[in-house]
XYZ file of C-alpha atoms in Angstrom:
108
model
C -11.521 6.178 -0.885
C -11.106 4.755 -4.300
C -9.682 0.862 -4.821
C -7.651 0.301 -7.884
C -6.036 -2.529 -9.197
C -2.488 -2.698 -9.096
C -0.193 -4.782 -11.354
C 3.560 -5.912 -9.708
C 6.257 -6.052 -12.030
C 6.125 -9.884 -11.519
C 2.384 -10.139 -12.509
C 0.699 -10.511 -9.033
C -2.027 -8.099 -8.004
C -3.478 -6.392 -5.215
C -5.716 -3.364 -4.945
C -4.314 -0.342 -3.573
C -6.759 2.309 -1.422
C -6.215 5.440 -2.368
C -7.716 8.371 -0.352
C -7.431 11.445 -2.247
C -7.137 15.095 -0.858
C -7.660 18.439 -2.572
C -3.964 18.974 -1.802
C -1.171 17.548 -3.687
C 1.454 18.318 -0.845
C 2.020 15.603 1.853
C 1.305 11.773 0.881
C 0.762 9.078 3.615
C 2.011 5.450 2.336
C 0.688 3.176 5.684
C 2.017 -0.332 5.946
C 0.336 -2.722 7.447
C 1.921 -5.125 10.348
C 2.651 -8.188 8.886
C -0.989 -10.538 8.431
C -3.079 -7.973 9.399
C -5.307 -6.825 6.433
C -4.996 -3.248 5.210
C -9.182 -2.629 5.808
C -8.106 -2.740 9.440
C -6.575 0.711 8.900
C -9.218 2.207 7.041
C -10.821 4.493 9.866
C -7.141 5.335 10.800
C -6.444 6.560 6.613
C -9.779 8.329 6.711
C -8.755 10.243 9.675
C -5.411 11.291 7.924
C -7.221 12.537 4.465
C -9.858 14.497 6.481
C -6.711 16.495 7.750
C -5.498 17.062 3.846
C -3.283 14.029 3.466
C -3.410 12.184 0.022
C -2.526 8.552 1.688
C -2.134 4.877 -0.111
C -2.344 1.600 1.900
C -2.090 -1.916 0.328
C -2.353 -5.454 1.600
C 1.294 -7.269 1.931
C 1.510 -9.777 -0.521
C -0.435 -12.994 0.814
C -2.897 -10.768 2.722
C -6.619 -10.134 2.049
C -7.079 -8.348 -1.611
C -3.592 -9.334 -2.705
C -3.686 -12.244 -5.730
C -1.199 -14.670 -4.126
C -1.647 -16.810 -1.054
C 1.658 -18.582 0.727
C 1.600 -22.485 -0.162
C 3.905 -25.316 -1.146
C 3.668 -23.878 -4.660
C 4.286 -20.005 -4.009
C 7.365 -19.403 -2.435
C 7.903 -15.657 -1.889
C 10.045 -13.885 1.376
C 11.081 -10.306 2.174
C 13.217 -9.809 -0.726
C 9.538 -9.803 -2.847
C 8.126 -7.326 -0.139
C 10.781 -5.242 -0.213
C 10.434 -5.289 -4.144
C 6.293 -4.788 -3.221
C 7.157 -1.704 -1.393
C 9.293 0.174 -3.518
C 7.163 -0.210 -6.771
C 4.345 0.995 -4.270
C 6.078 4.328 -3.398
C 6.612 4.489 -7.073
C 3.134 4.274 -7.930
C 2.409 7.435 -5.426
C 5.259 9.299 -7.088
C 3.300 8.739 -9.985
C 0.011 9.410 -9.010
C 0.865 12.293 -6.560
C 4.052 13.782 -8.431
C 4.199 16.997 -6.147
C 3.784 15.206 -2.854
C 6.179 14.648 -0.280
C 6.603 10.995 0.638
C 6.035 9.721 4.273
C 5.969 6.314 5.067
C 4.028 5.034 8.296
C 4.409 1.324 9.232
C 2.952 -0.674 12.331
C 4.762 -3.921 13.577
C 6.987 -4.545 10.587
């Protein structure tokens, strides 16, 4: 598993974990239930890349390695996770062009 930075189009950051497979055919995007912290699913990603899945997890914006916390002063909702999400399955487009796309969510 390999954590790298990742830049939203609006500036905020978060690190993406990226678990990397010798195959370039099936990739796993897992999304968290809503304040749980995507290290909570890291024995559950592990288990998918040891069975050839490339997979991707990220914190929801406001959650543990993400750069912005919910305050008075930060007002984001679900239109800016929504927005989170699809620049995230961009980035695995990107990063695993030949890959087909399955998104697994808990809770949310």
């Amino acid at each position: 598993m390999v954590k790298e930075k990742f830049t939203y189009s609006d500036k905020e950051t978060c690190l993406v974990r990226v678990y990397a497979s010798n195959k370039d055919e099936h990739l796993c995007i897992v999304i968290p239930a809503m304040g749980v912290k995507a290290k909570y699913y890291e024995s559950f990603c592990s288990k998918l890349n040891a069975k050839g899945f490339n997979v991707i997890i990220v914190d929801w914006r406001g959650i543990g390695d993400s750069s912005i916390r919910a305050s008075r002063t930060s007002d984001f909702g679900y239109r800016n996770l929504i927005q989170d999400l699809k620049e995230i399955v961009e980035f695995g487009q990107q990063r695993f062009p030949n890959s087909k796309i399955t998104l697994i969510s808990h809770s949310l």
